[in-house]
Short mmCIF file of C-alpha atoms and ligand atoms in Angstrom, two decimals:
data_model
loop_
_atom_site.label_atom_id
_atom_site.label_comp_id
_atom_site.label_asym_id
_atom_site.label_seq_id
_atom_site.Cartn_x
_atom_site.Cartn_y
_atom_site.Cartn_z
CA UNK A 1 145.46 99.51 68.78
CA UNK A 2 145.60 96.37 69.98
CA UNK A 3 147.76 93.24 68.04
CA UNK A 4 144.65 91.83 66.31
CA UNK A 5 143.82 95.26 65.16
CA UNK A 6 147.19 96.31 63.81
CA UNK A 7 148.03 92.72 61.90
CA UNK A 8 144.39 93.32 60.28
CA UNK A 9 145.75 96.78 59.56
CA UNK A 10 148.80 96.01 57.94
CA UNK A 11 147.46 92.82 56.73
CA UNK A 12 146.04 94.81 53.67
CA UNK A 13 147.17 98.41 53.84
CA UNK A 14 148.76 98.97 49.86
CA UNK A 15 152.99 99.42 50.60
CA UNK A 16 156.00 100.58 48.35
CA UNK A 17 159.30 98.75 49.31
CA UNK A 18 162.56 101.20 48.37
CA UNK A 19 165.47 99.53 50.21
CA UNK A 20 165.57 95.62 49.13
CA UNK A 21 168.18 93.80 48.00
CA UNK A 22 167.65 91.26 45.83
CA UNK A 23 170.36 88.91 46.76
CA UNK A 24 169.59 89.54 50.73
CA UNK A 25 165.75 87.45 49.37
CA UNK A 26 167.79 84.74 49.17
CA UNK A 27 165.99 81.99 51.49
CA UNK A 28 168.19 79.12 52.76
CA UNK A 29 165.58 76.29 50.73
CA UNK A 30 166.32 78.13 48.03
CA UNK A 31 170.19 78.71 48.52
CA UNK A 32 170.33 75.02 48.62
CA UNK A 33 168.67 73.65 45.83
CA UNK A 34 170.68 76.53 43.48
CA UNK A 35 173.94 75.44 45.18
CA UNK A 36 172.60 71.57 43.89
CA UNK A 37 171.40 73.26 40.77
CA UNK A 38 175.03 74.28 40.04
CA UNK A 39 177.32 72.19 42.09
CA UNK A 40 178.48 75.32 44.36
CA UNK A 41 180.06 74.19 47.53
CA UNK A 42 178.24 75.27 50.52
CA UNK A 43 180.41 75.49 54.20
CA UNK A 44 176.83 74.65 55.93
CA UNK A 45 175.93 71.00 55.86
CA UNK A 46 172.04 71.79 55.76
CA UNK A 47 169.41 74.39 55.88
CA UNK A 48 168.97 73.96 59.79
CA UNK A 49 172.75 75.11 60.53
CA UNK A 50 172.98 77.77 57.95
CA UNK A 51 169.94 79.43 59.62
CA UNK A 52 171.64 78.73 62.78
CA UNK A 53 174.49 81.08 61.39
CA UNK A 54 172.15 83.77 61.15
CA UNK A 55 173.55 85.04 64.63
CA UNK A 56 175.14 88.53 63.61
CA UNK A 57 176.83 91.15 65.42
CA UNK A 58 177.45 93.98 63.13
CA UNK A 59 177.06 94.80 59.26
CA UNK A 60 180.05 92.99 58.95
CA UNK A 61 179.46 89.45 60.39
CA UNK A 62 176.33 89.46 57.81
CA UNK A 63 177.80 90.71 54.50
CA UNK A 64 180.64 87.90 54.90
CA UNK A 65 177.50 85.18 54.88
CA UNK A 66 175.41 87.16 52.39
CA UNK A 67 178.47 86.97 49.94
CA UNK A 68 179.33 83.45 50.78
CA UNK A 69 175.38 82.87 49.94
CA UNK A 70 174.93 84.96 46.58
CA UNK A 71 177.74 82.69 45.25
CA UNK A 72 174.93 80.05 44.45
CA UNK A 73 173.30 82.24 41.75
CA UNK A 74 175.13 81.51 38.59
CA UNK A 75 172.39 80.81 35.83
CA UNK A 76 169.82 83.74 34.41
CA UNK A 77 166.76 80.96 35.57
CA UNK A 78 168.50 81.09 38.77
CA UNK A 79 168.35 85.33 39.01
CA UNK A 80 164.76 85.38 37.94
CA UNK A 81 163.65 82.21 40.42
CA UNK A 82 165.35 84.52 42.85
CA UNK A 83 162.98 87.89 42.15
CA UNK A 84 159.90 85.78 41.48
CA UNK A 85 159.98 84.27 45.06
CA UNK A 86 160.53 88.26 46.48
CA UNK A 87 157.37 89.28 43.94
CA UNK A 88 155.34 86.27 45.76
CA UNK A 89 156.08 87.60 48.97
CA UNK A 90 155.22 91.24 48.06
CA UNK A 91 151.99 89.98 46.91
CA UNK A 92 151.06 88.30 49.64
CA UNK A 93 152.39 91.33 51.52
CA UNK A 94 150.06 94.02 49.58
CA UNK A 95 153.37 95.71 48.22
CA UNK A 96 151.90 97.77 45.35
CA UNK A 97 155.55 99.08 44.01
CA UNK A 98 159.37 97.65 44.65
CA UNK A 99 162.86 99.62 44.19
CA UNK A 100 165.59 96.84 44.27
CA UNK A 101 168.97 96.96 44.47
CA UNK A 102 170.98 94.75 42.58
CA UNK A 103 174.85 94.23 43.12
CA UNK A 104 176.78 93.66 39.60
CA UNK A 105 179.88 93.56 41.27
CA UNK A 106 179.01 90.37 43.72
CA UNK A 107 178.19 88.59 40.49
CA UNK A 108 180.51 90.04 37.61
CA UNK A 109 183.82 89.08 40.08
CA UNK A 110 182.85 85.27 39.63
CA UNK A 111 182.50 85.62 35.65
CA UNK A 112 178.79 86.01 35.33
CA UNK A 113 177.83 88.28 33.02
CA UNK A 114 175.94 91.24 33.78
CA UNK A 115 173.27 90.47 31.20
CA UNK A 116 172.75 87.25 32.88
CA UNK A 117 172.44 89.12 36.02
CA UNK A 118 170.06 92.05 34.67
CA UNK A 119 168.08 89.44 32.06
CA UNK A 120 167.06 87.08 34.92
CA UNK A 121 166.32 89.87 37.52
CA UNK A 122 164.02 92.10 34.69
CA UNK A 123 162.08 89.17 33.22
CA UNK A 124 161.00 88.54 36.98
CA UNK A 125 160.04 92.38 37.09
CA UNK A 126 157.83 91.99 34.40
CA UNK A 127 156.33 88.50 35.35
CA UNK A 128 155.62 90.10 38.58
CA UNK A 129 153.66 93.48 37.16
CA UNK A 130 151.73 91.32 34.55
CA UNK A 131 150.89 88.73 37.35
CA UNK A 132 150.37 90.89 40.77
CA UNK A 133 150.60 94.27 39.08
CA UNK A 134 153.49 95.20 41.31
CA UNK A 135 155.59 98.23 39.68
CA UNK A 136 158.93 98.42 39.77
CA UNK A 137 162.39 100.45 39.60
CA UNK A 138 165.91 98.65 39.50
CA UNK A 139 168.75 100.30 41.28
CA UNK A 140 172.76 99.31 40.43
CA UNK A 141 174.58 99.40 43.59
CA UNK A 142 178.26 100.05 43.54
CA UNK A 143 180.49 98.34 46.41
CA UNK A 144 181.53 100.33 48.75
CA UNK A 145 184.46 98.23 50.15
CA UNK A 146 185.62 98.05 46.46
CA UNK A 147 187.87 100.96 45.05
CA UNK A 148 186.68 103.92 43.06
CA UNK A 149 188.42 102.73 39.79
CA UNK A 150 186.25 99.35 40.07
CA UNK A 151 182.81 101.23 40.45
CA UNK A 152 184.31 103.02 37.31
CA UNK A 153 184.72 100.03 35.64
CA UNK A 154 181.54 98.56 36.84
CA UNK A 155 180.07 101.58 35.59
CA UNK A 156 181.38 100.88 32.15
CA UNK A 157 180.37 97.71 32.05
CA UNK A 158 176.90 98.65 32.58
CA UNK A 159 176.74 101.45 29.97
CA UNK A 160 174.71 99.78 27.28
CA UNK A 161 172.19 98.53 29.74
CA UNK A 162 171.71 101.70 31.10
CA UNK A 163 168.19 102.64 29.92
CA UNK A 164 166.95 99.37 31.60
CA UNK A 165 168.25 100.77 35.33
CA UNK A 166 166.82 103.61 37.03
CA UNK A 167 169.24 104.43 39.14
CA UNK A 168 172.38 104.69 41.24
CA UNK A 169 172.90 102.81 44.81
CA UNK A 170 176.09 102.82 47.44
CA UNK A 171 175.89 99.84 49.57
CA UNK A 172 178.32 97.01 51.56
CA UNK A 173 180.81 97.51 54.51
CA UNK A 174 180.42 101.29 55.73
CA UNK A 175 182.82 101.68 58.30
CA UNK A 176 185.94 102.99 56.56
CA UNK A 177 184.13 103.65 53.03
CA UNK A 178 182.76 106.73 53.40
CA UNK A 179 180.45 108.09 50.50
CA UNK A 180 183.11 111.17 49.37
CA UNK A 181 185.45 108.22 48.09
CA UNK A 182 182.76 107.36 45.36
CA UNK A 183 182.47 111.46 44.72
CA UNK A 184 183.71 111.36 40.68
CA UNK A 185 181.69 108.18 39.90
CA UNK A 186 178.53 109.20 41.31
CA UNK A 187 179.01 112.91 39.59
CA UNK A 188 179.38 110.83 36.12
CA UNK A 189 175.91 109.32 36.61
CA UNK A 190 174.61 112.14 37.89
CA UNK A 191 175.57 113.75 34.53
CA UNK A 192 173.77 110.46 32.71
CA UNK A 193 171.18 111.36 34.34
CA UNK A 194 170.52 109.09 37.29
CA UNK A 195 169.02 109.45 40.44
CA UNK A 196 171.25 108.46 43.46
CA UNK A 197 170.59 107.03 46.38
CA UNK A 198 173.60 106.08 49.07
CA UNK A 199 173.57 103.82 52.20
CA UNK A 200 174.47 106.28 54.88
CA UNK A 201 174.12 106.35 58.74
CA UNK A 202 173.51 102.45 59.00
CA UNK A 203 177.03 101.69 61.12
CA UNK A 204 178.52 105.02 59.84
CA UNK A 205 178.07 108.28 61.75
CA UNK A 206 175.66 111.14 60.62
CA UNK A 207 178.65 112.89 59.11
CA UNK A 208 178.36 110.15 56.18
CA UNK A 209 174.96 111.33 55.61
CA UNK A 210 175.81 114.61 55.44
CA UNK A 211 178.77 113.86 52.96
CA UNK A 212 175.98 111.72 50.56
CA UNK A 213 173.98 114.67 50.89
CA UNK A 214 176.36 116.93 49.77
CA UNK A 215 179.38 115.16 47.68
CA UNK A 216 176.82 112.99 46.04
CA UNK A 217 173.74 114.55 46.33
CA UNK A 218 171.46 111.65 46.36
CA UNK A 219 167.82 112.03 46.38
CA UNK A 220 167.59 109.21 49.07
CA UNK A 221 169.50 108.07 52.04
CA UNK A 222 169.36 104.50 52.89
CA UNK A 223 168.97 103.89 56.30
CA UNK A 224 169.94 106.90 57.80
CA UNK A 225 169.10 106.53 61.44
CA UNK A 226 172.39 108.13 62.82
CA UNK A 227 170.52 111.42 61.89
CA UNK A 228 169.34 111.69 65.17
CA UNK A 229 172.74 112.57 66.70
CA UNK A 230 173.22 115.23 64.83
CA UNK A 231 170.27 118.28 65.45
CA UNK A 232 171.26 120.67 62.58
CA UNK A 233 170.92 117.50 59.97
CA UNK A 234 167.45 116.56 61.49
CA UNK A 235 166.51 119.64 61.06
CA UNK A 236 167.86 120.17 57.53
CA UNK A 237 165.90 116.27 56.89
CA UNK A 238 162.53 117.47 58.31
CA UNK A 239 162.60 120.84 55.72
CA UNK A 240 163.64 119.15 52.93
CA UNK A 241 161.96 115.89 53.34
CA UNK A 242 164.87 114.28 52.22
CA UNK A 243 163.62 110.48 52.32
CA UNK A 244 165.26 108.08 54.73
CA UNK A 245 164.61 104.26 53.85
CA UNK A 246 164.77 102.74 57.24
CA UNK A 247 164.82 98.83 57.79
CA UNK A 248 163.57 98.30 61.56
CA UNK A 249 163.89 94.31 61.39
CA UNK A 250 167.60 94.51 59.75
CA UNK A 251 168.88 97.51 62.14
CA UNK A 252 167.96 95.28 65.45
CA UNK A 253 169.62 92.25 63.81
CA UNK A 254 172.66 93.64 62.92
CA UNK A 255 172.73 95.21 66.25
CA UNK A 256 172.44 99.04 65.22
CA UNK A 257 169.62 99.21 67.74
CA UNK A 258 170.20 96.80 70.76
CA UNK A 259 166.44 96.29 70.86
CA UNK A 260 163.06 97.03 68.52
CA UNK A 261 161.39 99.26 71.75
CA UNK A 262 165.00 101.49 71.09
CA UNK A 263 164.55 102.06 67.53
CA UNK A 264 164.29 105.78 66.92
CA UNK A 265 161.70 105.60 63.55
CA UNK A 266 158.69 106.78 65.34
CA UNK A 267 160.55 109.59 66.86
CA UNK A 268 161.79 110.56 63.19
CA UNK A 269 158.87 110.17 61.64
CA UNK A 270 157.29 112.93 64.22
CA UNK A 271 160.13 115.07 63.75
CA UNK A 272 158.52 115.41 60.31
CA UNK A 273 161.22 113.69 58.55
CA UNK A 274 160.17 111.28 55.04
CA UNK A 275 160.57 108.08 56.63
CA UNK A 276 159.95 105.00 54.83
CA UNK A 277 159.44 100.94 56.72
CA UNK A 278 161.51 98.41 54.07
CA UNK A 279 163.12 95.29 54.74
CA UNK A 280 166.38 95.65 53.31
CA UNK A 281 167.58 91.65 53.23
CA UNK A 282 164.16 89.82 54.69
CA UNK A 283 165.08 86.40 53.93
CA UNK A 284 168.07 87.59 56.75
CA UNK A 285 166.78 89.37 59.05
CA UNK A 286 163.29 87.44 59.85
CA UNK A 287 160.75 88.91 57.66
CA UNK A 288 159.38 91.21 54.43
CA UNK A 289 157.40 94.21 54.35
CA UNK A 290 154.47 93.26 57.10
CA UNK A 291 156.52 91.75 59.23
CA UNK A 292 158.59 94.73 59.57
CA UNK A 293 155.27 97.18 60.38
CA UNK A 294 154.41 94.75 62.66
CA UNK A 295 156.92 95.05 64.39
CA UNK A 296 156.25 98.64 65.22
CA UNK A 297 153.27 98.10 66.06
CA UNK A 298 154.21 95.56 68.60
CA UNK A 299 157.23 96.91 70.08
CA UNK A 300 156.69 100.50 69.66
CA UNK A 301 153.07 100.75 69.88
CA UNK A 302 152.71 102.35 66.61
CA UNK A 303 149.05 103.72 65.54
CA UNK A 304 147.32 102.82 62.40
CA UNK A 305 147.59 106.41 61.50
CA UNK A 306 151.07 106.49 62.07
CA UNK A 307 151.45 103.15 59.74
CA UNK A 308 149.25 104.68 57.27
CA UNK A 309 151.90 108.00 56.95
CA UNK A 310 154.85 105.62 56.88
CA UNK A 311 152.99 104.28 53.25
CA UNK A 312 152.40 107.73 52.21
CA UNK A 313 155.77 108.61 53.08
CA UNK A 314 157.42 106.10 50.72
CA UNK A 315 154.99 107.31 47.91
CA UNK A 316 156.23 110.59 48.27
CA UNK A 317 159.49 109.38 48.56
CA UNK A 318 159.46 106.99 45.57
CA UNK A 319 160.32 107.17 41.57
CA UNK A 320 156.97 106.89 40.56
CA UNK A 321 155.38 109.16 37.69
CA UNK A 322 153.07 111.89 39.39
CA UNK A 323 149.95 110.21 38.23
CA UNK A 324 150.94 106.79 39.75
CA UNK A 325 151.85 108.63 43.09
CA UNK A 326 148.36 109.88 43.27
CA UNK A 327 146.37 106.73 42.22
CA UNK A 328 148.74 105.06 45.40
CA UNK A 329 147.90 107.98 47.77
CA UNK A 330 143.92 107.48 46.92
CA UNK A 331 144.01 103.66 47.92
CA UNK A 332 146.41 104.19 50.65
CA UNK A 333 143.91 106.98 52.11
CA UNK A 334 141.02 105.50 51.61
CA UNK A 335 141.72 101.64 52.60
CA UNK A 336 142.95 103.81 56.00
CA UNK A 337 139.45 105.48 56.01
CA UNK A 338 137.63 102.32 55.60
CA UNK A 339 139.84 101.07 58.91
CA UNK A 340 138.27 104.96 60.73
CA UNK A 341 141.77 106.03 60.49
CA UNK A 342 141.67 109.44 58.80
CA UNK A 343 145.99 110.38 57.44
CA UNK A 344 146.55 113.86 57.49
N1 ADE B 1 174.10 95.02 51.43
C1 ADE B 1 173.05 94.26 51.72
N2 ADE B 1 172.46 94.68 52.84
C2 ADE B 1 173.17 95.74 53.28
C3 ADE B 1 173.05 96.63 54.38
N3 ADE B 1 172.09 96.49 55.32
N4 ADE B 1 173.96 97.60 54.52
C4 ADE B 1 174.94 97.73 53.61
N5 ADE B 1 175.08 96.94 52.56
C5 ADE B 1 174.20 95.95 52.39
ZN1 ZN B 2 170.49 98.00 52.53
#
């Protein structure tokens, strides 16, 4: 396939994002004029030298400036002008279904309420499903850097909103924080019956997957790359189909692949794994949903089939009722046919 070909490819072929943060949408015109809105101090005299501190080296080096960043939102406007802009990129992106992580705890430790937080964030949701028809899940993400007794209390804090979130997300700093310390919290939603998902195999090594697996048994591993060193878990991921939601733009900017042309997801997905192409923090790490398949199709030659199974991969691997998962495997299959490409 040559470029043309694959951009008019992805261009329209129907996606489901599962690994987005909402607070990594947050683009620097946008930081700006909230940090005005609300008379937040910035440390970056202009848009043009906070994008020139998007230079990281690890997980690390980015969470400390997507912290700093998230300190801007303050008002519920300010959470749903946030969400709409991500629902006007998925539009234009052809993403038919989001799963979005939100992070109380970012918010709730500078005295904003969690309704604020929730209110602004849902009444974008719905905009965005009336106006584009984009479906949606919302995922609370505990801290992982933050001790067990806060996720508890987090936790708490989030118990009467708790038919209004879908499910259960591990996410921050993952060196150090591995996913048996959050064990007892994520066995309490389990038992309110949550699904879980945990960031795992990012930074970390593939024993952290296998610990989410099996401490927290989650139904999806975020990121999850590190797999590959580890033959018995690949092997255990391709039977089960076990979805990984991989980020290919974020993993070569925070320097968990040195390069695009070294990134493993092709190589997983032909394993047989349930690999799934997200963006993970796009307004950091240079680009949403199409800019992240085109990636793989420029730098790792990907075919439209193989684009085609990454979409049906994160239908299968999504929270969608049975019904909607078929209606989304129809289009996806047949807006592939209508391109020659036939998905098996
Ligand atoms: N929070 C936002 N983006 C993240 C990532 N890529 N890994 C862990 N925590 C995050
Ligand atoms: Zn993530």
């Amino acid at each position: 396939m040559d470029n043309l070909a694959a951009s008019n490819f992805i261009a329209d072929l129907p996606k489901l994002e599962l690994h987005l943060h909402i607070e990594g949408t947050l683009e620097p015109e946008l930081m700006f004029e909230l940090a005005g809105r609300n008379g937040v101090p910035l440390p970056w005299p202009d848009v043009a030298s906070l994008r020139a501190a998007y230079d990281f080296d690890c997980l690390q080096s980015f969470l400390d400036l997507y912290y700093r960043g998230a300190s801007v939102l303050v008002t519920e406007q300010d959470f749903f002008d946030l969400t709409w802009a991500y629902l006007e990129h998925c539009a234009t992106d052809k993403v038919r279904h989001v799963e979005i992580f939100f992070d109380p705890q970012t918010h709730t430790a500078r005295g904003i309420p969690f309704a604020t937080v929730l209110g602004g964030i849902e009444r974008a949701l719905q905009a965005g499903e009336e106006t584009f028809g984009i479906s949606w899940r919302l995922v609370m993400s505990f801290l992982r850097h933050l001790s067990e007794e806060e996720a508890f209390a987090t936790l708490r804090e989030a118990e009467p909103f708790l038919s209004r979130i879908h499910g259960i997300g591990l996410d921050s700093g993952e060196k150090g924080n591995p996913p048996g310390k959050f064990a007892r919290v994520y066995a309490h939603c389990r038992e309110l019956g949550l699904p879980v998902v945990a960031h795992a195999g990012e930074e970390g090594p593939a024993e952290y997957i296998w610990q989410a697996i099996r401490e927290l048994e989650v139904c999806r591993i975020d990121h999850g790359v590190r797999a590959a060193d580890d033959p018995e878990l690949l092997r255990y991921l391709a039977d089960t189909r076990l979805p990984l939601t991989v980020c290919p733009l974020s993993n070569t900017r925070l320097k968990v692949f040195d390069q695009m042309a070294h990134h493993n997801v092709l190589r997983l997905l032909e394993q047989g794994l349930c690999v799934t192409i997200n963006s993970d923090d796009p307004a950091y790490f240079g680009g949403y949903m199409n800019a992240n398949f085109q990636a793989l199709a420029d730098e790792l030659g990907a075919t439209a089939s193989q684009l085609g199974r990454l979409s049906l991969n994160a239908v299968e691997a999504s929270w969608l009722s049975l019904a909607d998962k078929a209606r989304l495997t129809r289009d996806i299959r047949s807006y592939a046919a209508s391109h020659g490409v036939s998905l098996s």
